[in-house]
mmCIF file of N, CA and C in Angstrom:
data_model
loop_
_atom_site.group_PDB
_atom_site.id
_atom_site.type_symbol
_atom_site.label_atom_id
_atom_site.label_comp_id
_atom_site.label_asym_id
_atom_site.label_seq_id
_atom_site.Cartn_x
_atom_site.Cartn_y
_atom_site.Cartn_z
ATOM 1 N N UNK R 55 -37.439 15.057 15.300
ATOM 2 C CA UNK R 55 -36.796 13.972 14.597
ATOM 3 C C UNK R 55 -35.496 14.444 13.948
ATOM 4 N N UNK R 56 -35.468 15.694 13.620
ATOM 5 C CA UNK R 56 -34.197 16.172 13.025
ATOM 6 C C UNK R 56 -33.364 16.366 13.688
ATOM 7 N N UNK R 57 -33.050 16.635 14.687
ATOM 8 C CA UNK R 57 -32.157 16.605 15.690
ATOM 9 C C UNK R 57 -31.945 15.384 16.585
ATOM 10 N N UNK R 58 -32.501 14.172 16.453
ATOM 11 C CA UNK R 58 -32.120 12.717 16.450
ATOM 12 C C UNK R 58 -31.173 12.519 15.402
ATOM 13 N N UNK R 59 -31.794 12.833 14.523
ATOM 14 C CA UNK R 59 -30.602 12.382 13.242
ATOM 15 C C UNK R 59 -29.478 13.001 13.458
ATOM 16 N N UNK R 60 -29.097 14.488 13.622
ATOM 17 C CA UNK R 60 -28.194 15.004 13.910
ATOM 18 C C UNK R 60 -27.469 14.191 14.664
ATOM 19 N N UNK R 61 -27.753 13.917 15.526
ATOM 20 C CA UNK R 61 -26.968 13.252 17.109
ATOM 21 C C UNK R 61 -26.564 12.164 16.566
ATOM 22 N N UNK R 62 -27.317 11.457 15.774
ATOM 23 C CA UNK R 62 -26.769 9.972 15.403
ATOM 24 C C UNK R 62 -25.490 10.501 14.174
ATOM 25 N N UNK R 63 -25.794 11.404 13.288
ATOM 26 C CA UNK R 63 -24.772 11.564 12.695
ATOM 27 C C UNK R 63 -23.631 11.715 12.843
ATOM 28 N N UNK R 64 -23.329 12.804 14.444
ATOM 29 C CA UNK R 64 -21.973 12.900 14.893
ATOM 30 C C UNK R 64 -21.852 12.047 15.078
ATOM 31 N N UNK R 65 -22.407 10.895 16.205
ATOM 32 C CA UNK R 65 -21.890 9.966 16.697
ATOM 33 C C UNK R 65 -21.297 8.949 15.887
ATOM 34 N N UNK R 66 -22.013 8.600 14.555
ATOM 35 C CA UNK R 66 -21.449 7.755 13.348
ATOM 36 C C UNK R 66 -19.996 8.602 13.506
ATOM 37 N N UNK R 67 -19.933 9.438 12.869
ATOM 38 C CA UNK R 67 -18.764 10.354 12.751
ATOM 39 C C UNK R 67 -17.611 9.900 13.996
ATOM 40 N N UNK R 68 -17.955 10.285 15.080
ATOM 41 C CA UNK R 68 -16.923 10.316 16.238
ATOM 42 C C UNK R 68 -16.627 8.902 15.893
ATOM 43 N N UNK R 69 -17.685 7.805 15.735
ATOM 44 C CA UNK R 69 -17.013 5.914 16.224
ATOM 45 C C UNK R 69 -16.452 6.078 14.615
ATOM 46 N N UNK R 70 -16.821 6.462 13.553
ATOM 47 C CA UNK R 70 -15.799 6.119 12.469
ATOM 48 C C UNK R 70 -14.367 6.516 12.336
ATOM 49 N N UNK R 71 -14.001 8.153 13.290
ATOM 50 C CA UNK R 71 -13.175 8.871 13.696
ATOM 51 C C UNK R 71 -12.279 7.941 14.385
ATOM 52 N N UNK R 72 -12.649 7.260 15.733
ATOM 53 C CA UNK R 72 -11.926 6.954 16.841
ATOM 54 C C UNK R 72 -11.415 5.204 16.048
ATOM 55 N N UNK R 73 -12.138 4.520 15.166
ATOM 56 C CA UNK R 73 -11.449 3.479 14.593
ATOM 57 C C UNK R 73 -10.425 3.701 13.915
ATOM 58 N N UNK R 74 -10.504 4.771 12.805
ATOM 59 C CA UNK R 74 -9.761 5.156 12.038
ATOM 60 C C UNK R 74 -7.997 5.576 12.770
ATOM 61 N N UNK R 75 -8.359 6.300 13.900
ATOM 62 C CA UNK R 75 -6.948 6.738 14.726
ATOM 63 C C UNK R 75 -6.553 5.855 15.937
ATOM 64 N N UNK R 76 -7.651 4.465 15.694
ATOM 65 C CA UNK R 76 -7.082 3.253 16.571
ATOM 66 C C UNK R 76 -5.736 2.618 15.328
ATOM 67 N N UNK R 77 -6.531 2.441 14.362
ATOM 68 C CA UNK R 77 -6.010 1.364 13.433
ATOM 69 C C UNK R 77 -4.813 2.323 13.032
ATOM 70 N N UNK R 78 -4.635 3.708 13.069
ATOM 71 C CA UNK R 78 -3.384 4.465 12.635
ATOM 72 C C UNK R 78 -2.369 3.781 13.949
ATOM 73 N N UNK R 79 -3.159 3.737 14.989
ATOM 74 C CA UNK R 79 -1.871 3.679 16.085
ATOM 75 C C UNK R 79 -1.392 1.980 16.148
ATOM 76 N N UNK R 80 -2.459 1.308 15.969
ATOM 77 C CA UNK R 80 -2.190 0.020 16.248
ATOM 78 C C UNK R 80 -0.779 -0.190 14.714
ATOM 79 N N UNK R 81 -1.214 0.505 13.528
ATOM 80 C CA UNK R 81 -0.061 0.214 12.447
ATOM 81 C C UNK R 81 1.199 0.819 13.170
ATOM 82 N N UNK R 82 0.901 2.048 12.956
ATOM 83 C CA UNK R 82 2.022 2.265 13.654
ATOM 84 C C UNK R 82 2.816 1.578 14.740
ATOM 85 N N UNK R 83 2.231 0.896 16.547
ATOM 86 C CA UNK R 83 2.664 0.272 16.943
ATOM 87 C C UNK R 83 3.767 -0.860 16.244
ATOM 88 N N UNK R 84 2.758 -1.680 15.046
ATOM 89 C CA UNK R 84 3.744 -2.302 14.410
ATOM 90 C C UNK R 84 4.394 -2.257 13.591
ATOM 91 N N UNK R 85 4.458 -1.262 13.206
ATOM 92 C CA UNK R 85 5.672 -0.535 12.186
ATOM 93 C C UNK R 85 7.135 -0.103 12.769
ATOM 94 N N UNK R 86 7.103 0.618 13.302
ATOM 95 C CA UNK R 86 8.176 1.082 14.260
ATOM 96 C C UNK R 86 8.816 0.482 15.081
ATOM 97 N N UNK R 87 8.162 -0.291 16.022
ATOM 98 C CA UNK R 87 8.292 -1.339 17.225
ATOM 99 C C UNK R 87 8.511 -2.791 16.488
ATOM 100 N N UNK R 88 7.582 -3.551 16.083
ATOM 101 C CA UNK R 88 7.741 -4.940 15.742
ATOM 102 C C UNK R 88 8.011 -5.147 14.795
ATOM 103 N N UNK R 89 8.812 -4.773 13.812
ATOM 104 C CA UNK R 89 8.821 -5.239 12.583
ATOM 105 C C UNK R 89 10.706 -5.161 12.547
ATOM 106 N N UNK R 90 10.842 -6.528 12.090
ATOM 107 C CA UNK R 90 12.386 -6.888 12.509
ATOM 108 C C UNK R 90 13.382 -6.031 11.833
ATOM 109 N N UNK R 91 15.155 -5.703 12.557
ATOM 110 C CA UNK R 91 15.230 -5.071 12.090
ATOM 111 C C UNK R 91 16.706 -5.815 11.102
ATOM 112 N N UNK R 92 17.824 -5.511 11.443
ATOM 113 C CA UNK R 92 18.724 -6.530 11.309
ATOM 114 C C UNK R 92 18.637 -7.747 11.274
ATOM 115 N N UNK R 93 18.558 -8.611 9.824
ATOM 116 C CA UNK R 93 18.228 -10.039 10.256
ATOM 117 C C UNK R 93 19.376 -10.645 11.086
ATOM 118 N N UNK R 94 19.210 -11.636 11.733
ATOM 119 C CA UNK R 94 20.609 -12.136 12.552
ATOM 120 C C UNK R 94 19.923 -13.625 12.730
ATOM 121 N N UNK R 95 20.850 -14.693 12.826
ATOM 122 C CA UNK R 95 20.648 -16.318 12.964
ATOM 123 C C UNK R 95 21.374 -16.608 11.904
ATOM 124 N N UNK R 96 20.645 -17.993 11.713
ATOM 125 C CA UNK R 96 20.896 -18.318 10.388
ATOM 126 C C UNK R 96 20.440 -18.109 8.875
ATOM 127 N N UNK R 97 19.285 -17.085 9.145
ATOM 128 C CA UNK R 97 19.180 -16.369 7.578
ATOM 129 C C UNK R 97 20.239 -15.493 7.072
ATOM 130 N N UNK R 98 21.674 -15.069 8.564
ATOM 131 C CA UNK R 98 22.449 -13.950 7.561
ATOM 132 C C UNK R 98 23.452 -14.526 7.197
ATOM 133 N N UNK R 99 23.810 -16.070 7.246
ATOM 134 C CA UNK R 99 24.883 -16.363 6.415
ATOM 135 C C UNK R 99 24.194 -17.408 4.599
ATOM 136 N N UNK R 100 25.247 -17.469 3.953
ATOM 137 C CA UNK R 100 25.119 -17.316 2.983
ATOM 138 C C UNK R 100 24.452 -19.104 2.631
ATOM 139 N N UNK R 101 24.020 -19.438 1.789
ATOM 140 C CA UNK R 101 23.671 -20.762 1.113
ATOM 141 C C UNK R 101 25.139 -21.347 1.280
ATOM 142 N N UNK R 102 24.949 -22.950 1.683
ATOM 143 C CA UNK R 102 26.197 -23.567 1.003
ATOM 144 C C UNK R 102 26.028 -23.912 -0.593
ATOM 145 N N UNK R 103 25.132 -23.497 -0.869
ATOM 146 C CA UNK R 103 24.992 -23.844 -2.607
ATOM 147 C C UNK R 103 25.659 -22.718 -3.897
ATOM 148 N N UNK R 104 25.743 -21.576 -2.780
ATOM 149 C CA UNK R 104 26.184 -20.565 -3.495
ATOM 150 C C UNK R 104 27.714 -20.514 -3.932
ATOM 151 N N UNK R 105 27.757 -19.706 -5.127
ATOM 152 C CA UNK R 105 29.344 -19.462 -5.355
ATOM 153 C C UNK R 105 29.681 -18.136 -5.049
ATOM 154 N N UNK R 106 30.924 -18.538 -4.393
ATOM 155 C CA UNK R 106 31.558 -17.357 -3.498
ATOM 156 C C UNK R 106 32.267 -16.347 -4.833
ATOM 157 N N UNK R 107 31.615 -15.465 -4.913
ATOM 158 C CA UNK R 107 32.076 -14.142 -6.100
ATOM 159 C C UNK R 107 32.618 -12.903 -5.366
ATOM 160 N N UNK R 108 32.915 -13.546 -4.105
ATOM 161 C CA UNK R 108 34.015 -11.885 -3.492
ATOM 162 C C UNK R 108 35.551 -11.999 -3.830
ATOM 163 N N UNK R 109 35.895 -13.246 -4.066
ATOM 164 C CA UNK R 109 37.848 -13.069 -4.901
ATOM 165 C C UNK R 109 37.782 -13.047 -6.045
#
């Protein structure tokens, strides 16, 4: 019986292991890759409500 447990223990271990360095890669995927970089459209010009304070 003690060496059942053993076996189940790594194995807990390895599937808690292999989620842990899924979910690192899957962040990563979207860190690096998908996450916008330069806004561009119409969020980069300014409000017409605003007052122009560059003169």
């Amino acid at each position: 019986m003690n060496d059942t447990s053993r076996k189940a223990g790594n194995n807990m271990m390895k599937f808690v292991a292999t989620i842990l360095v899924a979910a690192l890669v899957i962040g990563a995927v979207y860190f690096f890759l998908l996450t916008p970089g330069q806004p561009t459209g119409p969020q980069t010009q300014p409000s017409p409500h605003t007052i122009d304070q560059t003169k």
